[in-house]
CSV table of C-alpha atoms in Angstrom, one decimal:
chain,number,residue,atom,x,y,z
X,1,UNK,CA,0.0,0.0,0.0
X,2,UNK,CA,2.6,2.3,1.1
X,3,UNK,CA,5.0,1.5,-2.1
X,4,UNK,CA,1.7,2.1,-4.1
X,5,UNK,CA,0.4,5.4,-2.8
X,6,UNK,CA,4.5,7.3,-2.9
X,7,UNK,CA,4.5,5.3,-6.2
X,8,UNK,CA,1.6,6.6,-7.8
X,9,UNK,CA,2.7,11.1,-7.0
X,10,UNK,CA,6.0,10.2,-8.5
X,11,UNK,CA,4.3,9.0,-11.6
X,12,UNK,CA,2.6,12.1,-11.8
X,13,UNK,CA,5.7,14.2,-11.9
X,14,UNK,CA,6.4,15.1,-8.1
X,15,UNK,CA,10.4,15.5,-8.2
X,16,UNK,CA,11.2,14.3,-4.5
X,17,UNK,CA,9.4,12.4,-2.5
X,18,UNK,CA,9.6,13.4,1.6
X,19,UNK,CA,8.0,10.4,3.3
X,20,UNK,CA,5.8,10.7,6.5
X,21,UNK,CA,7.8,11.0,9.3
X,22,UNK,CA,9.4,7.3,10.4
X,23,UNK,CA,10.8,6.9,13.9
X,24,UNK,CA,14.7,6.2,14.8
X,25,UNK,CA,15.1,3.0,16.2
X,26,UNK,CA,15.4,4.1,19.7
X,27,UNK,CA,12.5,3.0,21.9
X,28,UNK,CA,11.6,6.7,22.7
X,29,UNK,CA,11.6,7.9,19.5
X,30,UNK,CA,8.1,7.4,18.7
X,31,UNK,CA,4.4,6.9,20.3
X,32,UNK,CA,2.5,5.0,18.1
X,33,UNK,CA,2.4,1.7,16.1
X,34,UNK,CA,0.5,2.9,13.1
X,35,UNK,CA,3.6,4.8,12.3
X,36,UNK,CA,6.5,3.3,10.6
X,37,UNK,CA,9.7,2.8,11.9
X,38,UNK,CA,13.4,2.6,9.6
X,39,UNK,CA,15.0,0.3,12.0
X,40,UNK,CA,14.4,-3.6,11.9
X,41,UNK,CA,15.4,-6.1,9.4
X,42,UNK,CA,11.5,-6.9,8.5
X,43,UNK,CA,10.7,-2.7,8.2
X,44,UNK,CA,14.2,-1.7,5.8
X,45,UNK,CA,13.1,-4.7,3.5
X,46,UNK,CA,9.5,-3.1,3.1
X,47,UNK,CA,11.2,0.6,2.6
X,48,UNK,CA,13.3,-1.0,0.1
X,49,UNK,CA,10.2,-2.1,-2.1
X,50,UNK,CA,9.0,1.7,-1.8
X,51,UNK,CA,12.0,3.3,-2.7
X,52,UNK,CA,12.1,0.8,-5.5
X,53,UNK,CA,8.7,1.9,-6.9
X,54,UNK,CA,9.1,5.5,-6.5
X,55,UNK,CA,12.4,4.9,-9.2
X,56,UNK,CA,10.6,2.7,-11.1
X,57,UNK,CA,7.8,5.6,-11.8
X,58,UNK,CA,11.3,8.2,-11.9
X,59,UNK,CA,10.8,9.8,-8.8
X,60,UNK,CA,13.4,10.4,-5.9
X,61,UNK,CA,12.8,10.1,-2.3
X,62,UNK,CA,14.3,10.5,1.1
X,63,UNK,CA,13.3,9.7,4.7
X,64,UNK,CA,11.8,11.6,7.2
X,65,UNK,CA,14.1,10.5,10.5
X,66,UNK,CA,12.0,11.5,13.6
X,67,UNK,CA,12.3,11.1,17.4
X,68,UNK,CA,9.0,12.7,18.9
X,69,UNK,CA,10.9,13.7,23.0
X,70,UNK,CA,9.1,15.0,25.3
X,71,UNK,CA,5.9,15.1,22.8
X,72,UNK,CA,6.0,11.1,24.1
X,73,UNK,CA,3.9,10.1,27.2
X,74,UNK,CA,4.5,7.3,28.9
X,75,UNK,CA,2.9,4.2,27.9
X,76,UNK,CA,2.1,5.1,24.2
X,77,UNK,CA,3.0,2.4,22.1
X,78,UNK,CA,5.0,0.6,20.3
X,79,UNK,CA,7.6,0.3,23.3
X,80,UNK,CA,5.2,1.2,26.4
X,81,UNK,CA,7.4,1.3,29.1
X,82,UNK,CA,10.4,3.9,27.8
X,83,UNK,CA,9.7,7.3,28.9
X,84,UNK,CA,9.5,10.6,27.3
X,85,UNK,CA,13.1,12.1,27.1
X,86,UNK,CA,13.9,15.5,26.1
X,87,UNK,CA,16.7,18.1,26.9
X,88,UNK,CA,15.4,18.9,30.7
X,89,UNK,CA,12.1,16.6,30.7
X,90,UNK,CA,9.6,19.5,29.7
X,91,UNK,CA,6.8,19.6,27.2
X,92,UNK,CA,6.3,21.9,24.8
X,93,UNK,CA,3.9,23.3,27.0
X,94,UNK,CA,5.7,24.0,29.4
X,95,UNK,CA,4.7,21.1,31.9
X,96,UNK,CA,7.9,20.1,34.3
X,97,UNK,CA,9.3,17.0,35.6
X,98,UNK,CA,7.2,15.4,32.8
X,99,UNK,CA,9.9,13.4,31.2
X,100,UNK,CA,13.5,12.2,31.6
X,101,UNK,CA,16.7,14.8,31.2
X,102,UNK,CA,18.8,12.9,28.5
X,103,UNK,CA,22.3,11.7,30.1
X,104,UNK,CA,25.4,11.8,27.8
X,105,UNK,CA,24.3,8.0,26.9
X,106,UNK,CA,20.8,9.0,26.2
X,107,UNK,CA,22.4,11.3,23.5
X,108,UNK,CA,24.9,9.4,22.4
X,109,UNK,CA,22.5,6.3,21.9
X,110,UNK,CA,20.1,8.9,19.8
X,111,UNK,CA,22.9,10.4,17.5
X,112,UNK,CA,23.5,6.7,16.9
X,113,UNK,CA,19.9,5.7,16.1
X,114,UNK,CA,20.1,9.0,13.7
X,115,UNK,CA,23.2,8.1,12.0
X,116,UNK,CA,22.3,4.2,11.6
X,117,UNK,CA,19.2,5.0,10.1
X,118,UNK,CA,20.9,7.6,7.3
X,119,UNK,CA,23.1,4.5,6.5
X,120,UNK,CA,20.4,2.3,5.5
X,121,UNK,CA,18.4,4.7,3.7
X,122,UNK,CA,21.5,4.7,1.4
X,123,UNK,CA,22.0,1.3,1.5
X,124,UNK,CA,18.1,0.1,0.6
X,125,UNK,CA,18.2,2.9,-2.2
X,126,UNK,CA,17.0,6.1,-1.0
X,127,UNK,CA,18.2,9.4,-2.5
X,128,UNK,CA,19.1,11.2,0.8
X,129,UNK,CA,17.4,11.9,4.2
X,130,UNK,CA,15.3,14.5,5.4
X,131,UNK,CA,16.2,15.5,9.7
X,132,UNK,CA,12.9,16.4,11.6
X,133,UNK,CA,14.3,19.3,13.4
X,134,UNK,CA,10.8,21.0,13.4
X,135,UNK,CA,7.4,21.7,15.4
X,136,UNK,CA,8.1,20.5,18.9
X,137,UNK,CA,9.8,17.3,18.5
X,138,UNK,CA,13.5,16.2,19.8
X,139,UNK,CA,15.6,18.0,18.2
X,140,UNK,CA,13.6,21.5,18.3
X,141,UNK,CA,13.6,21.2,22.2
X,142,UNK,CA,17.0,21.2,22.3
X,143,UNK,CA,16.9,24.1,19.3
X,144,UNK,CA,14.5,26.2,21.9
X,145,UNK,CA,15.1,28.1,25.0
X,146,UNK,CA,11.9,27.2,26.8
X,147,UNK,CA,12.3,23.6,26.6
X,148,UNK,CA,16.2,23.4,26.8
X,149,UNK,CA,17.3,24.5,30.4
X,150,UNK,CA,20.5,22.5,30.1
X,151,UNK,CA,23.6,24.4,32.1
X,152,UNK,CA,26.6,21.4,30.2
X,153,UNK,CA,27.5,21.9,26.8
X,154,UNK,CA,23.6,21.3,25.2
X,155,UNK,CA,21.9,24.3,26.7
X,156,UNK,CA,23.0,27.8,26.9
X,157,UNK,CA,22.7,30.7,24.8
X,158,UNK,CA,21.2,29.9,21.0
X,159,UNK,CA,24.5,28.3,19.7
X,160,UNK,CA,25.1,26.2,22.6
X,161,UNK,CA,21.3,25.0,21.7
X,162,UNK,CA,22.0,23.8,18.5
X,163,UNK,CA,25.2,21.6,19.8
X,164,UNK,CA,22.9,18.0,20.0
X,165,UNK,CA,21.0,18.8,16.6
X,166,UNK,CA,24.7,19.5,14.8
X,167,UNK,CA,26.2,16.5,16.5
X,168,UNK,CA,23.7,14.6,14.6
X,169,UNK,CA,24.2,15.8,11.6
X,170,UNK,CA,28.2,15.7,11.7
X,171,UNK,CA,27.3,11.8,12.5
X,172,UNK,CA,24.3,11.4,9.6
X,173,UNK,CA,27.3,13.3,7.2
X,174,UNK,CA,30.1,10.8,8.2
X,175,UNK,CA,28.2,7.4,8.3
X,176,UNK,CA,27.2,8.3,4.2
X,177,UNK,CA,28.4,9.3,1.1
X,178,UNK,CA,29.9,12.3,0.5
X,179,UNK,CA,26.9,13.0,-1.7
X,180,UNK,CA,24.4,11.8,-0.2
X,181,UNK,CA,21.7,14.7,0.7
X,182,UNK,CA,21.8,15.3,3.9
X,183,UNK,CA,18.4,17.8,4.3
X,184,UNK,CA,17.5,19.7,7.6
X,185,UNK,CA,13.7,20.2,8.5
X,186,UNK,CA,13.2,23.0,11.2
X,187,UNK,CA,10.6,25.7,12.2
X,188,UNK,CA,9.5,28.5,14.8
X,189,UNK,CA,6.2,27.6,15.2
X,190,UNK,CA,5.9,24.4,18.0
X,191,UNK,CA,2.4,22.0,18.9
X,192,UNK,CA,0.7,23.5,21.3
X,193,UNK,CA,2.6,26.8,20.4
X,194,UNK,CA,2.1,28.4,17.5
X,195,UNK,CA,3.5,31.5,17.9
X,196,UNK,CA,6.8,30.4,19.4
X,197,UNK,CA,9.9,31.6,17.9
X,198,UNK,CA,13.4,30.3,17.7
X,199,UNK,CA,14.5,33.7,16.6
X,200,UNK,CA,13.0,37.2,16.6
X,201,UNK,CA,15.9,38.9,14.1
X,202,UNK,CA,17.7,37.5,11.2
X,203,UNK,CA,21.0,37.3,13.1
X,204,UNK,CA,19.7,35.6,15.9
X,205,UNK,CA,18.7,32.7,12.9
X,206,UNK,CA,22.1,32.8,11.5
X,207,UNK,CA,23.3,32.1,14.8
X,208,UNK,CA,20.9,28.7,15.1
X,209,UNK,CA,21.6,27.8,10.9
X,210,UNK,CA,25.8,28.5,10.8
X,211,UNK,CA,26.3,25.5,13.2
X,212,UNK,CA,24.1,23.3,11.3
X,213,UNK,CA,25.4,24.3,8.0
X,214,UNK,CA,28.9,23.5,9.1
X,215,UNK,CA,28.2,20.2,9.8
X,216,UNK,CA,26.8,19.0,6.9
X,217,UNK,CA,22.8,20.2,6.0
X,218,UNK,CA,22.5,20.2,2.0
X,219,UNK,CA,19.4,22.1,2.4
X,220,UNK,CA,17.2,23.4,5.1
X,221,UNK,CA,13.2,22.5,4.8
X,222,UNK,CA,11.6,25.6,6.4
X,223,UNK,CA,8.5,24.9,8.0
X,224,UNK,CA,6.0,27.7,7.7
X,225,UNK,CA,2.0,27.2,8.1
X,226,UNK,CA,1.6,29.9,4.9
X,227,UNK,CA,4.5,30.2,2.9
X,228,UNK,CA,3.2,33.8,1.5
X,229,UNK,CA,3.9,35.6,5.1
X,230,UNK,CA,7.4,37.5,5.4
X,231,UNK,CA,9.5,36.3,8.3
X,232,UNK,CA,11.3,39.5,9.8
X,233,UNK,CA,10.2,43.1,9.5
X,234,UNK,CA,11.3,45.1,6.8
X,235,UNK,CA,11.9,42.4,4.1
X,236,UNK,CA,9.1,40.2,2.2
X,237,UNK,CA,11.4,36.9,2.4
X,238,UNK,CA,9.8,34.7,4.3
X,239,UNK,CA,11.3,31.6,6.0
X,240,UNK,CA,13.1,29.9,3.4
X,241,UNK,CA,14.0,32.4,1.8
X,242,UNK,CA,16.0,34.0,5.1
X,243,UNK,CA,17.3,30.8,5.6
X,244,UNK,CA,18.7,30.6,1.9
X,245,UNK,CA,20.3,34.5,1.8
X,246,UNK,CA,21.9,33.5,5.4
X,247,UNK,CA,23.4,30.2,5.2
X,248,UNK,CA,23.5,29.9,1.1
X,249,UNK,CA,22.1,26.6,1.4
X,250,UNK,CA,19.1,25.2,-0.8
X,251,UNK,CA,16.0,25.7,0.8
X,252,UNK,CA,12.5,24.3,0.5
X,253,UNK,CA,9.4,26.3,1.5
X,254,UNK,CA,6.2,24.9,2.6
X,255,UNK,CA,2.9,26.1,4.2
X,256,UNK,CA,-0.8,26.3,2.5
X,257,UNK,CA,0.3,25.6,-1.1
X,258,UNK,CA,-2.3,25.8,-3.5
X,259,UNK,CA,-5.4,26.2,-0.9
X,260,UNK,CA,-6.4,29.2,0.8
X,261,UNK,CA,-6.6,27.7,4.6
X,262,UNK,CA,-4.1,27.1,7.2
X,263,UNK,CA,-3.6,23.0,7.6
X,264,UNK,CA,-4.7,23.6,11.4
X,265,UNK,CA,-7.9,23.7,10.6
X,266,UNK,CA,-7.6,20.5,9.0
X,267,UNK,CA,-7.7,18.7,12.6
X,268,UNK,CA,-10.7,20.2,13.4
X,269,UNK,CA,-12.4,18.3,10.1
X,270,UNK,CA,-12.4,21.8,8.2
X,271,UNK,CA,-11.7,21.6,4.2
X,272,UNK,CA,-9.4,24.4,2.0
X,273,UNK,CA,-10.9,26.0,-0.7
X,274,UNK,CA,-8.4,26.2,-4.0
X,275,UNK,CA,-5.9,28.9,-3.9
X,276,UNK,CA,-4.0,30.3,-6.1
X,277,UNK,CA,0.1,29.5,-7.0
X,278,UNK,CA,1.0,33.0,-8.5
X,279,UNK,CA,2.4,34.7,-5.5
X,280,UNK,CA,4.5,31.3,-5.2
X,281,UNK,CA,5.9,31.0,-9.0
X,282,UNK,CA,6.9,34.8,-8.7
X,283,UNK,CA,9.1,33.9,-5.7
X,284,UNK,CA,10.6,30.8,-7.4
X,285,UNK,CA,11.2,33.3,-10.1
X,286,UNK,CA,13.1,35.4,-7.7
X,287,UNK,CA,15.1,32.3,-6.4
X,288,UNK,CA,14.0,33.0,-3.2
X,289,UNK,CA,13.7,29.3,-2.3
X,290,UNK,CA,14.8,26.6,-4.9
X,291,UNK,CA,12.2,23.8,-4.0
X,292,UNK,CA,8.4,23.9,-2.7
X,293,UNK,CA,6.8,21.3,-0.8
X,294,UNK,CA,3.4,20.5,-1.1
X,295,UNK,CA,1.1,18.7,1.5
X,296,UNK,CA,-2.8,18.5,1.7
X,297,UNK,CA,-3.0,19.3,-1.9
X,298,UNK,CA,-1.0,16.6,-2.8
X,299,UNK,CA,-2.3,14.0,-0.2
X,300,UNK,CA,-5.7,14.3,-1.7
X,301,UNK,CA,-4.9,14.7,-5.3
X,302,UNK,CA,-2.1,12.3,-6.3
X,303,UNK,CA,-2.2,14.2,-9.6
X,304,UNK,CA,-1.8,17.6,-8.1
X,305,UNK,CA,1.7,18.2,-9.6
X,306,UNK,CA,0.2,16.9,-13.0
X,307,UNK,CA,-2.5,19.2,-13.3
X,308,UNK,CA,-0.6,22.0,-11.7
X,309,UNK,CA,2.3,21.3,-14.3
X,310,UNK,CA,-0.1,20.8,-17.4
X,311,UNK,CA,-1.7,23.8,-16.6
X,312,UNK,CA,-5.3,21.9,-15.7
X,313,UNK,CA,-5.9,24.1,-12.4
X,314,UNK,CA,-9.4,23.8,-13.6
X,315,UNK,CA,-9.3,20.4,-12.3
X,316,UNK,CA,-8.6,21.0,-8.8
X,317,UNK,CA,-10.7,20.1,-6.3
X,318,UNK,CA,-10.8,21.9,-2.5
X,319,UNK,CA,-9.1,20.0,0.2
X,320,UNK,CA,-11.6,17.8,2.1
């Protein structure tokens, strides 16, 4: 089903293929067993058949490696008893004491899981991975000052921050090839705290992306919820394209493409009417970003990029 459904966008002409988000194999990574994991003998050999039929209808595709942290409660399957680790055992929202403080071997044991899994997505055939850095998860709680409280070298001011999230990707760079894509997902915006911000000036983000950049992110996946909204005051870039003109990196943008609704509303069983790309194909124009990511469009429609590329916009259908 899984190799079928990736299968069928690529044969509709989406470029790359970012998979769901598929957990490390460390037993707090995740908390659920309706998502996949890329750790186990049984699970690489089904990724393999995936990535096979994504080249087979000439698409590319990368992994979305993902440890969840403190988002974890304890209990939640598919490994009940491990607990919900984090930088200083806090949720997103703030809640204390609700988790475990990683020790140097809780780290050490998660930069491995990272790095093991970038190997095999190389070895079964994948074109690169993608690093969930983004909304609330592991590596933004490090990333964020009101999650991180750390006094060693993980916590500190915002460079200090980004010391766990740049370990992994020195460790995803050096257990693959040299050109392998190695791509980094991040945002401001967390679950349960939307209007949270990593950085309120364009130095203070240069100061989070450098670190990263040195140790080996391709290209940084900027997570906005609509891609049309400038970042900073006084420019019109928006995310990605901040990220871009400070760390000259590739970038992907995301957020609303093609409907007129945030995807938050999506939760609460609300549709999207079609909106339109203009705005968007100006800014490509501009090279403000160099790739755009689509999501609820594209779930629906498995010919979205089709009709969007063939000029058929006629044929789109709101989000439902």
């Amino acid at each position: 089903d899984v190799r079928s459904y990736y299968a069928r966008r690529a044969a509709a002409g989406v470029g790359l293929i970012v998979t769901e988000g598929t957990y490390v194999g460390h037993e707090s990574a995740g908390q659920s067993d309706r998502v996949p994991r890329f750790h186990g003998e049984e699970q690489l050999a089904g990724w393999a058949k995936v990535a096979e039929g994504v080249h087979a209808a000439g698409g590319t595709i990368v992994p979305q490696l993902w440890h969840i942290g403190m988002v974890r409660k304890q209990g939640d399957a598919p490994f009940a008893d491990a607990p919900a680790v984090g930088p200083s055992g806090i949720r997103v929202d703030g809640t204390e004491n609700a988790g475990k403080a990683m020790t140097r071997r809780d780290l050490d044991e998660v930069i491995g899981a990272f790095a093991e899994a970038a190997a095999a997505a190389e070895r079964i055939g994948f074109d690169g991975v993608e690093l969930h850095g983004a909304h609330g998860y592991l590596l933004d709680q490090f990333l964020w000052a009101r999650t991180n409280r750390r006094t060693d070298a993980y916590g500190g001011d915002a460079v200090a921050r980004t010391t766990f999230a740049a370990e992994i990707v020195a460790a995803v760079r050096e257990a693959v090839s040299a050109s392998f894509p190695v791509i980094f997902r991040y945002s401001q915006w967390k679950q349960e705290a939307y209007d949270a911000r990593l950085a309120q000036t364009p130095q203070e983000l240069e100061a989070i992306l450098a670190p990263l950049a040195a140790a080996g992110v391709d290209a940084f996946h900027a997570s906005t919820r609509r891609y049309w909204l400038p970042e900073f005051e006084g420019s019109d870039l928006n995310l990605a394209g901040w990220t871009k003109k400070l760390t000259g990196r590739p970038t992907i943008t995301v957020g609303s493409v093609g409907l007129d609704g945030d995807f938050i509303r999506a939760f609460a069983g609300e549709g999207a009417a079609v909106g339109s790309i203009d705005n968007l194909l100006d800014r490509l124009e501009r090279d403000e970003f160099d790739l755009v990511a689509v999501g609820r469009a594209l779930l629906q429609d498995p010919l979205w990029a089709a009709k969007v590329l063939g000029d058929r916009f006629e044929e789109l259908k709101p989000y439902d």
